[in-house]
CSV table of C-alpha atoms in Angstrom, one decimal:
chain,number,residue,atom,x,y,z
T,1,MET,CA,-46.5,37.8,-34.8
T,2,ARG,CA,-47.8,34.9,-32.7
T,3,PHE,CA,-51.5,34.1,-32.3
T,4,LEU,CA,-53.4,32.5,-29.5
T,5,ILE,CA,-56.8,31.5,-31.0
T,6,ILE,CA,-59.6,30.3,-28.7
T,7,ILE,CA,-62.6,28.5,-30.3
T,8,PRO,CA,-65.6,27.9,-28.1
T,9,ALA,CA,-67.7,24.9,-29.6
T,10,HIS,CA,-71.0,23.5,-28.4
T,11,ASN,CA,-72.4,20.8,-30.5
T,12,GLU,CA,-70.5,21.9,-33.6
T,13,GLU,CA,-69.5,18.5,-35.2
T,14,ALA,CA,-71.1,19.6,-38.4
T,15,HIS,CA,-69.0,22.7,-38.9
T,16,LEU,CA,-66.0,22.7,-36.7
T,17,SER,CA,-63.7,20.6,-39.0
T,18,LEU,CA,-64.3,23.3,-41.7
T,19,THR,CA,-63.0,26.1,-39.3
T,20,LEU,CA,-60.1,24.1,-38.1
T,21,ASP,CA,-59.2,23.1,-41.8
T,22,SER,CA,-59.1,26.6,-42.8
T,23,LEU,CA,-56.7,27.4,-39.9
T,24,GLN,CA,-54.4,24.6,-41.0
T,25,ARG,CA,-54.3,26.2,-44.4
T,26,GLN,CA,-53.1,29.5,-43.2
T,27,THR,CA,-50.0,30.9,-44.8
T,28,HIS,CA,-49.1,32.3,-41.3
T,29,ARG,CA,-48.0,29.3,-39.4
T,30,ASP,CA,-47.2,30.7,-35.9
T,31,PHE,CA,-50.2,30.1,-33.9
T,32,LYS,CA,-51.8,28.0,-31.2
T,33,VAL,CA,-55.5,26.9,-31.3
T,34,VAL,CA,-57.4,26.0,-28.2
T,35,ALA,CA,-60.7,24.4,-29.1
T,36,VAL,CA,-63.0,24.7,-26.0
T,37,ASN,CA,-65.7,21.8,-26.0
T,38,ASP,CA,-68.2,23.6,-24.1
T,39,GLY,CA,-70.5,20.5,-22.8
T,40,SER,CA,-71.2,19.2,-26.3
T,41,THR,CA,-73.5,16.2,-26.4
T,42,ASP,CA,-72.7,15.3,-30.1
T,43,LYS,CA,-69.3,14.3,-31.5
T,44,THR,CA,-67.6,17.6,-31.2
T,45,ALA,CA,-64.9,16.1,-28.9
T,46,ASP,CA,-64.1,13.4,-31.7
T,47,VAL,CA,-63.8,16.2,-34.4
T,48,ILE,CA,-61.3,18.1,-32.1
T,49,LYS,CA,-59.3,15.0,-31.5
T,50,LYS,CA,-58.5,14.4,-35.1
T,51,TYR,CA,-56.5,17.8,-35.1
T,52,THR,CA,-55.0,17.5,-31.6
T,53,ASP,CA,-53.6,14.1,-32.4
T,54,ARG,CA,-51.8,15.1,-35.6
T,55,ASP,CA,-51.0,18.8,-35.1
T,56,SER,CA,-49.2,20.1,-32.0
T,57,ARG,CA,-50.6,23.7,-32.6
T,58,PHE,CA,-54.1,22.4,-31.7
T,59,GLU,CA,-55.1,21.7,-28.1
T,60,THR,CA,-58.4,21.2,-26.4
T,61,VAL,CA,-60.3,21.9,-23.1
T,62,ASP,CA,-63.4,20.0,-22.2
T,63,LEU,CA,-66.1,21.7,-20.0
T,64,GLN,CA,-69.1,20.5,-18.2
T,65,LYS,CA,-72.6,21.1,-19.6
T,66,SER,CA,-73.9,24.6,-18.2
T,67,GLU,CA,-76.9,26.5,-18.6
T,68,HIS,CA,-77.1,28.6,-21.9
T,69,GLN,CA,-76.9,32.2,-21.1
T,70,PRO,CA,-76.7,34.4,-24.3
T,71,GLY,CA,-73.2,36.2,-24.4
T,72,SER,CA,-72.1,35.0,-21.1
T,73,LYS,CA,-71.7,31.4,-21.9
T,74,VAL,CA,-69.6,31.8,-25.0
T,75,VAL,CA,-67.3,34.3,-23.1
T,76,SER,CA,-67.0,32.1,-20.2
T,77,ALA,CA,-65.7,29.2,-22.4
T,78,PHE,CA,-63.3,31.6,-24.1
T,79,LYS,CA,-61.8,32.6,-20.8
T,80,ASN,CA,-61.5,29.0,-19.8
T,81,GLY,CA,-59.5,28.4,-23.0
T,82,LEU,CA,-57.4,31.5,-22.3
T,83,LYS,CA,-56.3,30.1,-18.9
T,84,THR,CA,-54.4,27.3,-20.6
T,85,HIS,CA,-51.7,29.7,-21.8
T,86,ASP,CA,-49.6,32.7,-20.6
T,87,ILE,CA,-50.7,35.3,-23.0
T,88,SER,CA,-47.5,37.2,-22.5
T,89,GLN,CA,-46.1,34.6,-25.0
T,90,PHE,CA,-48.5,35.7,-27.7
T,91,ASP,CA,-49.0,39.1,-29.7
T,92,ILE,CA,-52.6,38.5,-30.9
T,93,ILE,CA,-55.5,37.1,-28.9
T,94,CYS,CA,-58.4,35.8,-31.0
T,95,LYS,CA,-62.0,34.7,-30.1
T,96,PHE,CA,-63.3,32.7,-33.2
T,97,ASP,CA,-66.5,31.0,-33.7
T,98,ALA,CA,-66.7,27.2,-34.5
T,99,ASP,CA,-68.6,27.8,-37.7
T,100,ILE,CA,-66.5,30.1,-40.0
T,101,ILE,CA,-64.2,29.4,-42.8
T,102,LEU,CA,-61.1,31.9,-43.0
T,103,PRO,CA,-59.4,32.7,-46.3
T,104,GLU,CA,-55.8,31.4,-46.3
T,105,ASN,CA,-54.2,34.8,-45.9
T,106,TYR,CA,-56.4,35.7,-42.9
T,107,LEU,CA,-53.9,35.5,-40.2
T,108,ASN,CA,-51.1,37.0,-42.1
T,109,THR,CA,-53.1,40.0,-43.2
T,110,ILE,CA,-54.2,40.6,-39.6
T,111,SER,CA,-50.7,40.3,-38.5
T,112,GLU,CA,-49.4,42.8,-41.0
T,113,ALA,CA,-52.3,45.2,-40.1
T,114,PHE,CA,-51.2,45.2,-36.3
T,115,LYS,CA,-47.6,45.6,-37.3
T,116,ASN,CA,-48.2,48.5,-39.5
T,117,ASN,CA,-50.6,50.3,-37.3
T,118,PRO,CA,-49.7,50.5,-33.8
T,119,GLU,CA,-53.0,52.2,-32.9
T,120,TYR,CA,-55.1,49.1,-33.9
T,121,GLY,CA,-56.3,47.3,-30.9
T,122,LEU,CA,-59.0,45.2,-32.5
T,123,ALA,CA,-59.2,43.9,-36.1
T,124,GLY,CA,-61.1,41.4,-38.2
T,125,GLY,CA,-62.7,40.9,-41.5
T,126,LEU,CA,-66.2,40.8,-42.9
T,127,LEU,CA,-68.7,37.9,-42.5
T,128,TYR,CA,-70.3,36.4,-45.7
T,129,VAL,CA,-73.3,33.9,-45.8
T,130,GLU,CA,-74.4,31.6,-48.5
T,131,LYS,CA,-77.5,32.7,-50.4
T,132,ASN,CA,-78.8,31.0,-53.4
T,133,GLY,CA,-75.4,29.4,-54.1
T,134,ASN,CA,-73.4,32.5,-53.8
T,135,TRP,CA,-71.5,34.0,-50.9
T,136,VAL,CA,-72.8,37.4,-50.0
T,137,TYR,CA,-72.1,40.0,-47.3
T,138,GLU,CA,-74.2,39.2,-44.2
T,139,GLY,CA,-75.8,42.5,-44.1
T,140,ASN,CA,-74.9,43.9,-40.7
T,141,SER,CA,-75.4,47.7,-40.9
T,142,ASN,CA,-72.2,48.7,-39.3
T,143,ARG,CA,-69.2,47.8,-41.5
T,144,HIS,CA,-66.7,49.3,-39.1
T,145,HIS,CA,-67.5,47.0,-36.3
T,146,VAL,CA,-65.6,43.6,-36.0
T,147,ARG,CA,-68.4,41.0,-35.4
T,148,GLY,CA,-68.2,38.5,-32.6
T,149,PRO,CA,-67.3,35.4,-34.7
T,150,LEU,CA,-63.9,36.8,-35.6
T,151,LYS,CA,-62.4,39.0,-33.0
T,152,ALA,CA,-58.5,39.6,-32.9
T,153,TYR,CA,-57.1,41.7,-30.1
T,154,ARG,CA,-53.7,43.1,-29.7
T,155,ARG,CA,-52.5,41.6,-26.5
T,156,GLU,CA,-51.8,45.0,-25.0
T,157,SER,CA,-55.3,46.3,-25.7
T,158,TYR,CA,-57.0,43.1,-24.4
T,159,ILE,CA,-55.0,43.3,-21.0
T,160,GLN,CA,-55.8,47.2,-21.0
T,161,MET,CA,-59.6,46.8,-21.2
T,162,ASP,CA,-59.4,44.1,-18.7
T,163,GLY,CA,-60.6,41.3,-21.0
T,164,LEU,CA,-64.1,40.4,-22.3
T,165,ARG,CA,-67.2,40.7,-20.2
T,166,GLU,CA,-69.5,37.7,-19.6
T,167,THR,CA,-72.7,39.3,-20.7
T,168,LEU,CA,-75.0,39.9,-23.4
T,169,GLY,CA,-73.6,42.6,-25.4
T,170,TRP,CA,-69.9,41.8,-24.8
T,171,ASP,CA,-69.0,42.1,-28.5
T,172,ASN,CA,-70.1,45.7,-28.5
T,173,ILE,CA,-68.8,46.6,-25.1
T,174,ASP,CA,-65.3,45.6,-26.0
T,175,SER,CA,-65.1,47.9,-29.0
T,176,ILE,CA,-66.5,50.9,-26.8
T,177,LEU,CA,-63.9,50.3,-24.0
T,178,LEU,CA,-61.1,50.0,-26.5
T,179,GLN,CA,-62.1,53.3,-28.2
T,180,ASN,CA,-62.3,55.1,-24.8
T,181,LEU,CA,-58.7,53.7,-24.1
T,182,GLY,CA,-57.5,55.3,-27.3
T,183,TRP,CA,-57.3,52.1,-29.4
T,184,ARG,CA,-58.8,51.9,-33.0
T,185,GLU,CA,-61.1,49.1,-34.2
T,186,ALA,CA,-60.3,48.1,-37.8
T,187,VAL,CA,-62.3,46.1,-40.2
T,188,LEU,CA,-60.3,44.8,-43.1
T,189,PRO,CA,-62.9,44.6,-46.0
T,190,GLU,CA,-60.7,42.5,-48.2
T,191,LEU,CA,-61.0,39.6,-45.9
T,192,HIS,CA,-64.1,37.6,-46.5
T,193,VAL,CA,-64.9,35.1,-43.8
T,194,LYS,CA,-67.6,32.6,-44.6
T,195,LEU,CA,-70.3,32.1,-41.9
T,196,ILE,CA,-71.9,28.8,-42.2
T,197,LYS,CA,-75.6,29.5,-41.1
T,198,VAL,CA,-78.1,26.8,-40.4
T,199,LYS,CA,-80.7,26.8,-43.2
T,200,GLY,CA,-83.6,29.0,-42.6
T,201,ALA,CA,-82.0,30.9,-39.8
T,202,ASP,CA,-81.7,34.6,-39.8
T,203,TYR,CA,-79.6,36.0,-37.1
T,204,THR,CA,-80.6,39.5,-37.7
T,205,ILE,CA,-84.2,38.9,-36.5
T,206,ARG,CA,-84.2,38.7,-32.7
T,207,PRO,CA,-87.2,38.4,-30.4
T,208,ALA,CA,-88.2,41.5,-28.3
T,209,GLU,CA,-86.9,39.9,-25.1
T,210,TYR,CA,-83.4,39.7,-26.6
T,211,TYR,CA,-83.2,43.3,-27.4
T,212,GLY,CA,-84.6,44.4,-24.0
T,213,LYS,CA,-82.1,42.3,-22.1
T,214,TYR,CA,-79.3,43.4,-24.6
T,215,PHE,CA,-79.9,47.2,-24.1
T,216,TYR,CA,-79.9,46.7,-20.4
T,217,PHE,CA,-76.8,44.6,-20.2
T,218,LEU,CA,-75.1,46.9,-22.5
T,219,GLY,CA,-75.6,49.5,-19.8
T,220,LEU,CA,-77.8,51.9,-21.8
T,221,ASN,CA,-79.7,54.4,-19.7
T,222,ARG,CA,-83.5,54.6,-20.2
T,223,PHE,CA,-83.4,57.5,-22.9
T,224,LEU,CA,-80.9,55.6,-25.1
T,225,ALA,CA,-82.6,52.3,-24.6
T,226,TYR,CA,-86.0,53.6,-25.7
T,227,ILE,CA,-84.5,55.1,-28.8
T,228,ALA,CA,-82.6,51.9,-29.7
T,229,SER,CA,-85.8,50.1,-29.0
T,230,PHE,CA,-87.7,52.4,-31.5
T,231,LYS,CA,-85.1,51.9,-34.3
T,232,GLU,CA,-85.6,48.0,-33.8
T,233,ALA,CA,-89.4,48.3,-33.9
T,234,ALA,CA,-89.2,50.6,-37.0
T,235,LYS,CA,-87.1,47.8,-38.8
T,236,SER,CA,-89.8,45.4,-38.0
T,237,ARG,CA,-92.6,47.9,-38.9
T,238,SER,CA,-94.3,47.0,-35.6
T,239,ALA,CA,-95.4,49.3,-32.8
T,240,SER,CA,-96.0,46.4,-30.5
T,241,PHE,CA,-92.5,45.2,-30.9
T,242,PHE,CA,-91.3,48.5,-29.4
T,243,PHE,CA,-93.5,48.0,-26.3
T,244,LEU,CA,-92.3,44.3,-25.9
T,245,ILE,CA,-88.6,45.5,-26.0
T,246,ILE,CA,-89.3,48.1,-23.3
T,247,ARG,CA,-91.2,45.7,-21.2
T,248,ALA,CA,-88.2,43.4,-21.2
T,249,TYR,CA,-85.7,46.2,-20.6
T,250,GLU,CA,-87.7,47.7,-17.7
T,251,HIS,CA,-88.1,44.2,-16.2
T,252,CYS,CA,-84.4,43.9,-16.1
T,253,ARG,CA,-84.2,47.3,-14.4
T,254,SER,CA,-86.8,46.4,-11.7
T,255,GLN,CA,-84.9,43.4,-11.0
T,256,ARG,CA,-81.6,45.3,-10.6
T,257,LEU,CA,-79.8,42.5,-12.5
T,258,GLU,CA,-76.0,42.8,-12.2
T,259,LEU,CA,-74.2,44.4,-15.0
T,260,LYS,CA,-70.7,43.2,-15.8
T,261,ILE,CA,-69.3,46.6,-16.5
T,262,SER,CA,-68.3,49.3,-13.9
T,263,ARG,CA,-70.3,52.5,-13.5
T,264,ASP,CA,-67.5,54.6,-15.2
T,265,GLU,CA,-67.6,52.2,-18.1
T,266,GLN,CA,-71.4,52.4,-18.1
T,267,LYS,CA,-70.9,56.1,-18.5
T,268,THR,CA,-68.4,55.5,-21.3
T,269,VAL,CA,-70.9,53.3,-23.1
T,270,ASN,CA,-73.8,55.9,-22.9
T,271,ARG,CA,-71.6,58.6,-24.0
T,272,GLN,CA,-70.3,56.8,-27.0
T,273,ARG,CA,-73.9,55.9,-27.9
T,274,TRP,CA,-75.0,59.4,-27.5
T,275,ASN,CA,-72.2,60.8,-29.6
T,276,MET,CA,-73.1,58.2,-32.3
T,277,LEU,CA,-76.7,59.3,-32.2
T,278,LYS,CA,-75.9,63.0,-32.4
T,279,LYS,CA,-73.6,62.4,-35.3
T,280,LYS,CA,-75.9,60.0,-37.4
T,281,TRP,CA,-79.2,61.1,-36.7
T,282,LEU,CA,-79.0,64.7,-35.3
T,283,LYS,CA,-76.3,65.7,-37.5
T,284,MET,CA,-74.6,67.4,-34.7
């Protein structure tokens, strides 16, 4: 199977070569990589050039600097990279981050998974981070969800869901829409992908404003948004955190900010979330 791999990169000169090196080491050789230089002000462009100069499978797109908008910016960069090729010439469409290291069998294992399981629409491995000199599972509570840095879509499923949405929450919206269309999301736990985190950073801790906006742009109704806010506040053991999330969510609602999903898709998201809630918490 043939891969089209899009890698949005903004100021990733310190990490990008590790990602691209890991792609060059893949046992599966039939792929094309488009590294999207998304308005970088460091030497990201120079890093990319080292690969495009000596390996015809690597290409690049240079974008102008744009305002940082969580979720929408990275998807916009991804789509700009996707425009450079006719996706009908590829079997698998990947959105990878610029700070991951893939095991050498990654693409081959993903390819075999799609070939042997025609119901798979989205697949990926698990993310590991370095802690005290060891690579450990990053700790995301949902081991059945393919995380944003390592998405691999079957071409047909990507087209059928009408691509990625330029919004906060895109990497959950995709799996919900695919599931509604009858596709399966598959996490392959034997594939350990290293995520190079900045020292001292903890991506599992987000400010209240982030969660409020996230729940809004995900399309959650007020009831489900409040429950999700309560869960996040419980993790932080902070009642004030709950009210701060709600305030951000309600502010988005009052502003009637545009959602990037249709009304029918919003209903799908809420139905899926409600079913998850019943199954996990209400045991129904």
